[in-house]
mmCIF file of C-alpha atoms in Angstrom:
data_model
loop_
_atom_site.group_PDB
_atom_site.id
_atom_site.type_symbol
_atom_site.label_atom_id
_atom_site.label_comp_id
_atom_site.label_asym_id
_atom_site.label_seq_id
_atom_site.Cartn_x
_atom_site.Cartn_y
_atom_site.Cartn_z
ATOM 1 C CA MET A 1250 -16.015 -39.016 24.562
ATOM 2 C CA ILE A 1251 -12.347 -40.141 23.773
ATOM 3 C CA SER A 1252 -10.376 -40.649 20.366
ATOM 4 C CA GLN A 1253 -6.428 -40.948 21.491
ATOM 5 C CA VAL A 1254 -4.538 -41.545 24.711
ATOM 6 C CA PHE A 1255 -0.745 -40.942 24.420
ATOM 7 C CA ILE A 1256 2.302 -40.094 25.994
ATOM 8 C CA LEU A 1257 5.969 -38.676 25.179
ATOM 9 C CA SER A 1258 9.226 -38.236 27.143
ATOM 10 C CA SER A 1259 10.271 -34.613 27.775
ATOM 11 C CA LYS A 1260 11.633 -35.086 23.985
ATOM 12 C CA GLY A 1261 8.878 -36.121 22.378
ATOM 13 C CA ASP A 1262 9.832 -39.907 22.470
ATOM 14 C CA HIS A 1263 6.351 -42.032 22.366
ATOM 15 C CA LEU A 1264 6.544 -43.950 25.161
ATOM 16 C CA ILE A 1265 2.443 -45.146 25.369
ATOM 17 C CA TYR A 1266 -0.149 -45.155 22.219
ATOM 18 C CA LYS A 1267 -3.804 -45.930 22.263
ATOM 19 C CA ASP A 1268 -6.918 -45.357 19.486
ATOM 20 C CA PHE A 1269 -9.253 -46.115 20.800
ATOM 21 C CA ARG A 1270 -12.054 -44.911 17.936
ATOM 22 C CA GLY A 1271 -10.105 -44.604 14.847
ATOM 23 C CA GLU A 1272 -10.673 -41.117 13.867
ATOM 24 C CA ALA A 1273 -7.284 -40.031 13.184
ATOM 25 C CA GLY A 1274 -4.173 -41.184 12.311
ATOM 26 C CA SER A 1275 -0.794 -41.924 14.248
ATOM 27 C CA ASP A 1276 1.125 -39.083 12.983
ATOM 28 C CA VAL A 1277 -0.831 -36.112 15.746
ATOM 29 C CA ILE A 1278 1.673 -37.101 18.030
ATOM 30 C CA ASN A 1279 4.256 -35.356 15.646
ATOM 31 C CA VAL A 1280 1.171 -32.683 15.514
ATOM 32 C CA PHE A 1281 1.067 -32.517 19.087
ATOM 33 C CA TYR A 1282 5.172 -31.615 19.801
ATOM 34 C CA GLU A 1283 5.751 -29.232 17.040
ATOM 35 C CA LYS A 1284 2.913 -27.388 18.489
ATOM 36 C CA VAL A 1285 3.472 -27.926 22.074
ATOM 37 C CA THR A 1286 7.690 -26.767 21.463
ATOM 38 C CA ALA A 1287 6.617 -24.334 19.399
ATOM 39 C CA LEU A 1288 4.725 -22.181 21.470
ATOM 40 C CA PRO A 1289 6.996 -19.013 23.432
ATOM 41 C CA GLY A 1290 7.554 -19.792 27.463
ATOM 42 C CA ASP A 1291 7.295 -22.687 29.537
ATOM 43 C CA GLN A 1292 3.627 -22.595 29.938
ATOM 44 C CA PRO A 1293 1.989 -23.817 27.247
ATOM 45 C CA PRO A 1294 -2.367 -24.072 26.912
ATOM 46 C CA VAL A 1295 -3.772 -26.764 28.313
ATOM 47 C CA VAL A 1296 -5.723 -26.886 25.541
ATOM 48 C CA MET A 1297 -5.109 -27.074 21.339
ATOM 49 C CA SER A 1298 -6.766 -27.329 18.576
ATOM 50 C CA HIS A 1299 -5.249 -29.079 14.835
ATOM 51 C CA GLY A 1300 -8.196 -29.216 12.638
ATOM 52 C CA ASP A 1301 -11.279 -31.058 13.966
ATOM 53 C CA LEU A 1302 -8.996 -31.930 16.510
ATOM 54 C CA HIS A 1303 -8.632 -31.472 20.151
ATOM 55 C CA PHE A 1304 -5.212 -32.053 22.608
ATOM 56 C CA VAL A 1305 -6.009 -31.568 25.606
ATOM 57 C CA HIS A 1306 -2.857 -32.376 28.256
ATOM 58 C CA VAL A 1307 -0.939 -32.332 31.573
ATOM 59 C CA ARG A 1308 2.102 -32.801 32.887
ATOM 60 C CA GLN A 1309 2.329 -35.155 35.435
ATOM 61 C CA GLY A 1310 6.409 -36.963 36.587
ATOM 62 C CA GLY A 1311 8.079 -35.295 33.674
ATOM 63 C CA LEU A 1312 5.902 -36.484 30.942
ATOM 64 C CA TYR A 1313 2.885 -34.741 28.469
ATOM 65 C CA TRP A 1314 0.200 -37.655 28.949
ATOM 66 C CA VAL A 1315 -2.469 -36.159 25.923
ATOM 67 C CA ALA A 1316 -6.329 -37.026 25.074
ATOM 68 C CA THR A 1317 -7.035 -35.934 21.226
ATOM 69 C CA THR A 1318 -10.819 -36.091 21.114
ATOM 70 C CA THR A 1319 -12.964 -34.549 17.595
ATOM 71 C CA ALA A 1320 -16.376 -34.049 19.902
ATOM 72 C CA ASP A 1321 -17.762 -31.759 21.811
ATOM 73 C CA SER A 1322 -16.122 -32.884 24.669
ATOM 74 C CA SER A 1323 -16.104 -31.134 28.271
ATOM 75 C CA PRO A 1324 -11.930 -30.482 28.299
ATOM 76 C CA PHE A 1325 -12.047 -30.219 32.490
ATOM 77 C CA SER A 1326 -13.561 -34.107 32.263
ATOM 78 C CA LEU A 1327 -10.687 -34.809 29.617
ATOM 79 C CA ILE A 1328 -7.719 -32.982 32.345
ATOM 80 C CA GLU A 1329 -9.712 -34.409 35.779
ATOM 81 C CA PHE A 1330 -9.283 -37.653 33.343
ATOM 82 C CA LEU A 1331 -5.440 -37.354 32.791
ATOM 83 C CA ASN A 1332 -4.702 -36.018 35.919
ATOM 84 C CA ARG A 1333 -6.441 -39.550 37.371
ATOM 85 C CA LEU A 1334 -4.809 -42.092 34.868
ATOM 86 C CA ALA A 1335 -1.396 -40.439 36.353
ATOM 87 C CA CYS A 1336 -2.930 -41.234 39.399
ATOM 88 C CA LEU A 1337 -3.694 -44.624 38.952
ATOM 89 C CA VAL A 1338 -0.146 -45.315 36.730
ATOM 90 C CA GLN A 1339 2.120 -44.312 39.543
ATOM 91 C CA ASP A 1340 -0.457 -46.901 41.466
ATOM 92 C CA TYR A 1341 0.488 -50.020 39.575
ATOM 93 C CA CYS A 1342 3.928 -49.218 39.074
ATOM 94 C CA GLY A 1343 5.102 -47.477 41.866
ATOM 95 C CA THR A 1344 6.975 -44.639 40.654
ATOM 96 C CA LEU A 1345 6.137 -42.077 37.376
ATOM 97 C CA THR A 1346 8.722 -41.838 35.327
ATOM 98 C CA GLU A 1347 10.180 -42.545 31.965
ATOM 99 C CA LYS A 1348 12.144 -45.729 33.344
ATOM 100 C CA ALA A 1349 9.367 -46.536 35.037
ATOM 101 C CA VAL A 1350 7.046 -45.986 31.446
ATOM 102 C CA GLN A 1351 9.350 -47.815 29.672
ATOM 103 C CA MET A 1352 9.806 -51.324 31.607
ATOM 104 C CA ASN A 1353 5.686 -51.259 32.037
ATOM 105 C CA PHE A 1354 4.262 -50.244 28.608
ATOM 106 C CA ALA A 1355 2.209 -53.546 29.141
ATOM 107 C CA LEU A 1356 0.345 -53.400 32.173
ATOM 108 C CA ILE A 1357 0.014 -49.628 31.500
ATOM 109 C CA TYR A 1358 -1.304 -50.672 27.848
ATOM 110 C CA GLU A 1359 -3.800 -52.979 30.079
ATOM 111 C CA LEU A 1360 -4.624 -50.343 32.129
ATOM 112 C CA LEU A 1361 -6.539 -48.604 29.848
ATOM 113 C CA ASP A 1362 -8.240 -51.446 27.927
ATOM 114 C CA GLU A 1363 -9.958 -51.686 31.206
ATOM 115 C CA VAL A 1364 -10.476 -47.449 31.675
ATOM 116 C CA VAL A 1365 -11.899 -46.937 28.268
ATOM 117 C CA ASP A 1366 -14.431 -48.752 26.139
ATOM 118 C CA TYR A 1367 -14.356 -46.927 23.052
ATOM 119 C CA GLY A 1368 -13.420 -43.228 23.755
ATOM 120 C CA TYR A 1369 -15.354 -43.969 27.432
ATOM 121 C CA VAL A 1370 -14.022 -44.016 30.136
ATOM 122 C CA GLN A 1371 -15.054 -46.684 33.140
ATOM 123 C CA SER A 1372 -14.191 -47.580 36.522
ATOM 124 C CA MET A 1373 -10.686 -45.832 37.206
ATOM 125 C CA SER A 1374 -10.883 -47.030 40.797
ATOM 126 C CA SER A 1375 -7.502 -48.668 41.961
ATOM 127 C CA ASP A 1376 -9.719 -51.248 44.213
ATOM 128 C CA VAL A 1377 -12.152 -52.284 40.923
ATOM 129 C CA LEU A 1378 -9.308 -52.578 38.801
ATOM 130 C CA LYS A 1379 -7.249 -55.057 40.349
ATOM 131 C CA ASN A 1380 -9.482 -57.435 40.007
ATOM 132 C CA PHE A 1381 -8.944 -57.229 35.774
ATOM 133 C CA ILE A 1382 -5.121 -56.299 35.641
ATOM 134 C CA GLN A 1383 -2.733 -59.344 35.212
ATOM 135 C CA THR A 1384 0.304 -58.200 34.301
ATOM 136 C CA GLU A 1385 2.458 -57.752 36.805
ATOM 137 C CA ALA A 1386 4.620 -54.367 37.625
ATOM 138 C CA VAL A 1387 8.237 -53.728 37.347
ATOM 139 C CA SER A 1388 9.940 -51.405 39.224
ATOM 140 C CA PRO A 1389 13.182 -50.174 39.162
ATOM 141 C CA ARG A 1390 15.706 -49.883 41.193
ATOM 142 C CA PRO A 1391 16.069 -46.584 42.623
ATOM 143 C CA PHE A 1392 19.251 -44.533 41.804
ATOM 144 C CA SER A 1393 21.421 -44.065 45.317
ATOM 145 C CA LEU A 1394 24.754 -42.686 46.351
ATOM 146 C CA PHE A 1395 25.542 -45.399 48.383
ATOM 147 C CA GLN A 1396 25.625 -47.498 45.993
ATOM 148 C CA LEU A 1397 28.293 -46.148 44.196
ATOM 149 C CA SER A 1398 31.311 -46.172 47.254
ATOM 150 C CA ASN A 1399 31.064 -46.308 51.037
ATOM 151 C CA VAL A 1400 32.985 -43.426 51.123
ATOM 152 C CA GLY A 1401 29.757 -40.656 50.655
ATOM 153 C CA LEU A 1402 30.339 -37.197 49.449
ATOM 154 C CA PHE A 1403 33.299 -34.898 50.672
ATOM 155 C CA GLY A 1404 35.123 -38.193 51.568
ATOM 156 C CA ALA A 1405 32.679 -37.924 54.796
ATOM 157 C CA GLU A 1406 31.536 -41.291 55.883
ATOM 158 C CA THR A 1407 28.006 -43.288 55.309
ATOM 159 C CA GLN A 1408 25.537 -44.183 57.053
ATOM 160 C CA GLN A 1409 23.831 -46.233 55.436
ATOM 161 C CA SER A 1410 23.402 -48.988 57.828
ATOM 162 C CA LYS A 1411 21.124 -46.406 59.669
ATOM 163 C CA VAL A 1412 19.127 -44.510 56.719
ATOM 164 C CA ALA A 1413 15.069 -45.644 56.035
ATOM 165 C CA PRO A 1414 15.136 -46.165 52.453
ATOM 166 C CA SER A 1415 13.299 -43.187 51.082
ATOM 167 C CA SER A 1416 11.516 -45.472 48.186
ATOM 168 C CA ALA A 1417 9.723 -47.929 50.954
ATOM 169 C CA ALA A 1418 6.371 -46.379 49.663
ATOM 170 C CA SER A 1419 7.133 -45.671 45.899
ATOM 171 C CA ARG A 1420 6.298 -50.015 45.131
ATOM 172 C CA PRO A 1421 3.607 -50.709 43.155
ATOM 173 C CA ILE A 1422 0.089 -52.011 45.017
ATOM 174 C CA GLN A 1423 -0.176 -54.962 43.384
ATOM 175 C CA SER A 1424 3.380 -55.604 45.488
ATOM 176 C CA SER A 1425 1.620 -56.700 48.529
ATOM 177 C CA ARG A 1426 -0.328 -59.709 47.470
ATOM 178 C CA GLU A 1427 3.362 -60.826 45.904
ATOM 179 C CA GLN A 1428 4.158 -60.390 50.351
ATOM 180 C CA GLY A 1429 1.719 -63.040 51.927
ATOM 181 C CA GLY A 1430 -0.576 -60.321 51.726
ATOM 182 C CA LYS A 1431 1.472 -58.145 53.875
ATOM 183 C CA SER A 1432 -0.720 -55.296 54.927
ATOM 184 C CA GLU A 1433 1.523 -51.555 55.449
ATOM 185 C CA ILE A 1434 -0.310 -47.993 55.234
ATOM 186 C CA PHE A 1435 2.916 -44.789 54.736
ATOM 187 C CA VAL A 1436 1.453 -40.935 55.220
ATOM 188 C CA ASP A 1437 4.210 -38.447 54.031
ATOM 189 C CA VAL A 1438 4.160 -34.988 54.392
ATOM 190 C CA ILE A 1439 5.781 -32.995 51.525
ATOM 191 C CA GLU A 1440 6.232 -29.542 51.622
ATOM 192 C CA ARG A 1441 8.332 -26.935 49.005
ATOM 193 C CA MET A 1442 8.940 -23.282 49.499
ATOM 194 C CA SER A 1443 9.561 -21.191 47.132
ATOM 195 C CA VAL A 1444 10.919 -18.038 48.267
ATOM 196 C CA VAL A 1445 11.085 -14.570 46.625
ATOM 197 C CA ILE A 1446 14.268 -11.761 48.032
ATOM 198 C CA GLY A 1447 15.161 -8.653 46.935
ATOM 199 C CA SER A 1448 18.479 -7.481 46.274
ATOM 200 C CA ASN A 1449 18.048 -5.462 49.253
ATOM 201 C CA GLY A 1450 17.820 -8.337 51.390
ATOM 202 C CA VAL A 1451 14.039 -7.968 52.093
ATOM 203 C CA LEU A 1452 11.651 -11.235 51.716
ATOM 204 C CA MET A 1453 9.631 -10.054 48.814
ATOM 205 C CA LYS A 1454 7.413 -13.517 48.596
ATOM 206 C CA ALA A 1455 7.075 -16.867 50.185
ATOM 207 C CA ASP A 1456 4.918 -19.424 49.257
ATOM 208 C CA VAL A 1457 4.622 -22.730 50.822
ATOM 209 C CA GLU A 1458 2.820 -25.637 49.497
ATOM 210 C CA GLY A 1459 2.301 -29.272 51.593
ATOM 211 C CA GLU A 1460 0.677 -32.157 50.526
ATOM 212 C CA ILE A 1461 -0.820 -34.911 52.460
ATOM 213 C CA LYS A 1462 0.462 -38.670 50.656
ATOM 214 C CA VAL A 1463 -0.985 -41.448 52.710
ATOM 215 C CA LYS A 1464 -1.055 -44.653 50.466
ATOM 216 C CA CYS A 1465 -2.728 -47.629 51.176
ATOM 217 C CA TYR A 1466 -0.742 -51.248 51.051
ATOM 218 C CA MET A 1467 -3.620 -52.794 52.749
ATOM 219 C CA PRO A 1468 -6.528 -55.138 51.023
ATOM 220 C CA ASN A 1469 -9.376 -53.934 53.604
ATOM 221 C CA CYS A 1470 -8.428 -50.722 55.092
ATOM 222 C CA SER A 1471 -10.139 -49.659 58.303
ATOM 223 C CA GLU A 1472 -10.941 -46.225 58.965
ATOM 224 C CA MET A 1473 -8.251 -44.136 59.593
ATOM 225 C CA ARG A 1474 -7.455 -40.661 62.284
ATOM 226 C CA ILE A 1475 -5.189 -37.806 61.237
ATOM 227 C CA GLY A 1476 -5.261 -35.884 63.626
ATOM 228 C CA LEU A 1477 -3.977 -32.012 63.153
ATOM 229 C CA ASN A 1478 -2.543 -28.712 65.230
ATOM 230 C CA GLU A 1479 -6.280 -27.508 67.001
ATOM 231 C CA GLU A 1480 -4.979 -24.200 66.459
ATOM 232 C CA PHE A 1481 -4.833 -25.055 62.686
ATOM 233 C CA SER A 1482 -6.598 -22.491 60.531
ATOM 234 C CA ILE A 1483 -8.307 -21.835 56.931
ATOM 235 C CA GLY A 1484 -7.922 -17.747 55.660
ATOM 236 C CA LYS A 1485 -8.138 -14.911 57.956
ATOM 237 C CA SER A 1486 -11.280 -15.346 58.963
ATOM 238 C CA GLN A 1487 -10.562 -18.955 61.207
ATOM 239 C CA LEU A 1488 -8.022 -17.201 63.079
ATOM 240 C CA ARG A 1489 -8.650 -18.628 67.028
ATOM 241 C CA GLY A 1490 -7.159 -15.727 69.458
ATOM 242 C CA TYR A 1491 -4.063 -14.457 69.466
ATOM 243 C CA GLY A 1492 -1.738 -17.393 69.655
ATOM 244 C CA ALA A 1493 0.891 -19.102 67.653
ATOM 245 C CA ALA A 1494 -1.977 -20.476 64.706
ATOM 246 C CA VAL A 1495 -0.568 -22.479 61.624
ATOM 247 C CA ARG A 1496 -2.440 -20.205 58.963
ATOM 248 C CA VAL A 1497 -2.713 -22.162 55.172
ATOM 249 C CA ASP A 1498 -4.727 -20.555 52.572
ATOM 250 C CA GLU A 1499 -6.176 -22.856 50.560
ATOM 251 C CA VAL A 1500 -6.628 -26.415 51.205
ATOM 252 C CA SER A 1501 -8.164 -29.256 48.974
ATOM 253 C CA PHE A 1502 -8.822 -32.680 51.035
ATOM 254 C CA HIS A 1503 -9.635 -35.611 49.197
ATOM 255 C CA GLN A 1504 -13.154 -37.114 47.620
ATOM 256 C CA ALA A 1505 -12.586 -39.993 50.427
ATOM 257 C CA VAL A 1506 -11.871 -37.603 53.484
ATOM 258 C CA LYS A 1507 -14.426 -37.502 55.798
ATOM 259 C CA LEU A 1508 -14.319 -33.152 57.483
ATOM 260 C CA ASP A 1509 -17.320 -34.325 60.449
ATOM 261 C CA GLU A 1510 -14.793 -33.870 63.175
ATOM 262 C CA PHE A 1511 -12.096 -31.302 61.368
ATOM 263 C CA ASP A 1512 -13.744 -28.081 62.144
ATOM 264 C CA ASN A 1513 -14.623 -28.510 65.502
ATOM 265 C CA ASN A 1514 -11.350 -30.876 66.586
ATOM 266 C CA ARG A 1515 -9.201 -30.753 63.430
ATOM 267 C CA ILE A 1516 -9.364 -34.654 62.719
ATOM 268 C CA LEU A 1517 -9.635 -36.692 59.632
ATOM 269 C CA ARG A 1518 -10.638 -39.830 58.843
ATOM 270 C CA LEU A 1519 -10.587 -41.952 56.214
ATOM 271 C CA SER A 1520 -10.740 -44.921 55.183
ATOM 272 C CA PRO A 1521 -8.280 -44.995 52.584
ATOM 273 C CA SER A 1522 -8.190 -47.598 49.366
ATOM 274 C CA GLN A 1523 -5.316 -49.259 47.574
ATOM 275 C CA GLY A 1524 -2.961 -46.371 46.253
ATOM 276 C CA GLU A 1525 -2.427 -42.933 46.780
ATOM 277 C CA VAL A 1526 -4.890 -40.410 48.866
ATOM 278 C CA LYS A 1527 -3.388 -36.515 48.446
ATOM 279 C CA ASN A 1528 -4.749 -33.849 50.512
ATOM 280 C CA THR A 1529 -2.647 -30.411 49.359
ATOM 281 C CA LEU A 1530 -1.948 -26.898 51.674
ATOM 282 C CA SER A 1531 -0.423 -23.793 50.794
ATOM 283 C CA ILE A 1532 0.601 -20.241 52.370
ATOM 284 C CA HIS A 1533 0.662 -17.399 50.457
#
């Protein structure tokens, strides 16, 4: 059971505040921020307590997403709720930034009214909520160096006409209705590498984390098939032969992904709903 939900900027600015049960005052926002900033280190505990009130928070898009409860609720359920709420706001606002939240506060309040009823979580499906959400999203204009001048860094000429817009898949899912039912789907492959090299030049640690993101703007999307490398293996136990296998340590698939053909043919099948579907992979 959720008592309150609020979103804070990294500096503690109040962006969104919703009280569902009236069990605590709005001063709990300051209490939470004082507790989370007073702790040493950059990794404060996800769950904190203040008297009979419990704070559960996650960090998404540089923001604090916080839920409070006075009951014996499962912290894992609240963490999952906050993560899904952040994904839902990203689907409807396009991006997950402080500016996007400020510009779409009315939309986010409408989402909270539909998602939570007197502290109890209702449907969090983008397909279901689109029938009830009436507020249109306001998309912040993404910053681009190309807008500053026709001359790029170090005096080099820009290639603006040859560069595809990086924000193509970062717009609200409601925009498909404004474009007269234009159907589009974007598949992004994102990789992040963390490397630790000793003073003697020896590689000490290398971690690679990746994501396959599918963002769908189709009202009714038929089944989609994504084929991976046939030598793709998970863990050492699944290495095939002695070739140059693509090995990952951990894989997490979205619940919408069907894995019937994954083990034998490395094919992912899914029928994505409107919004974003994310699958993560990690190599250590």
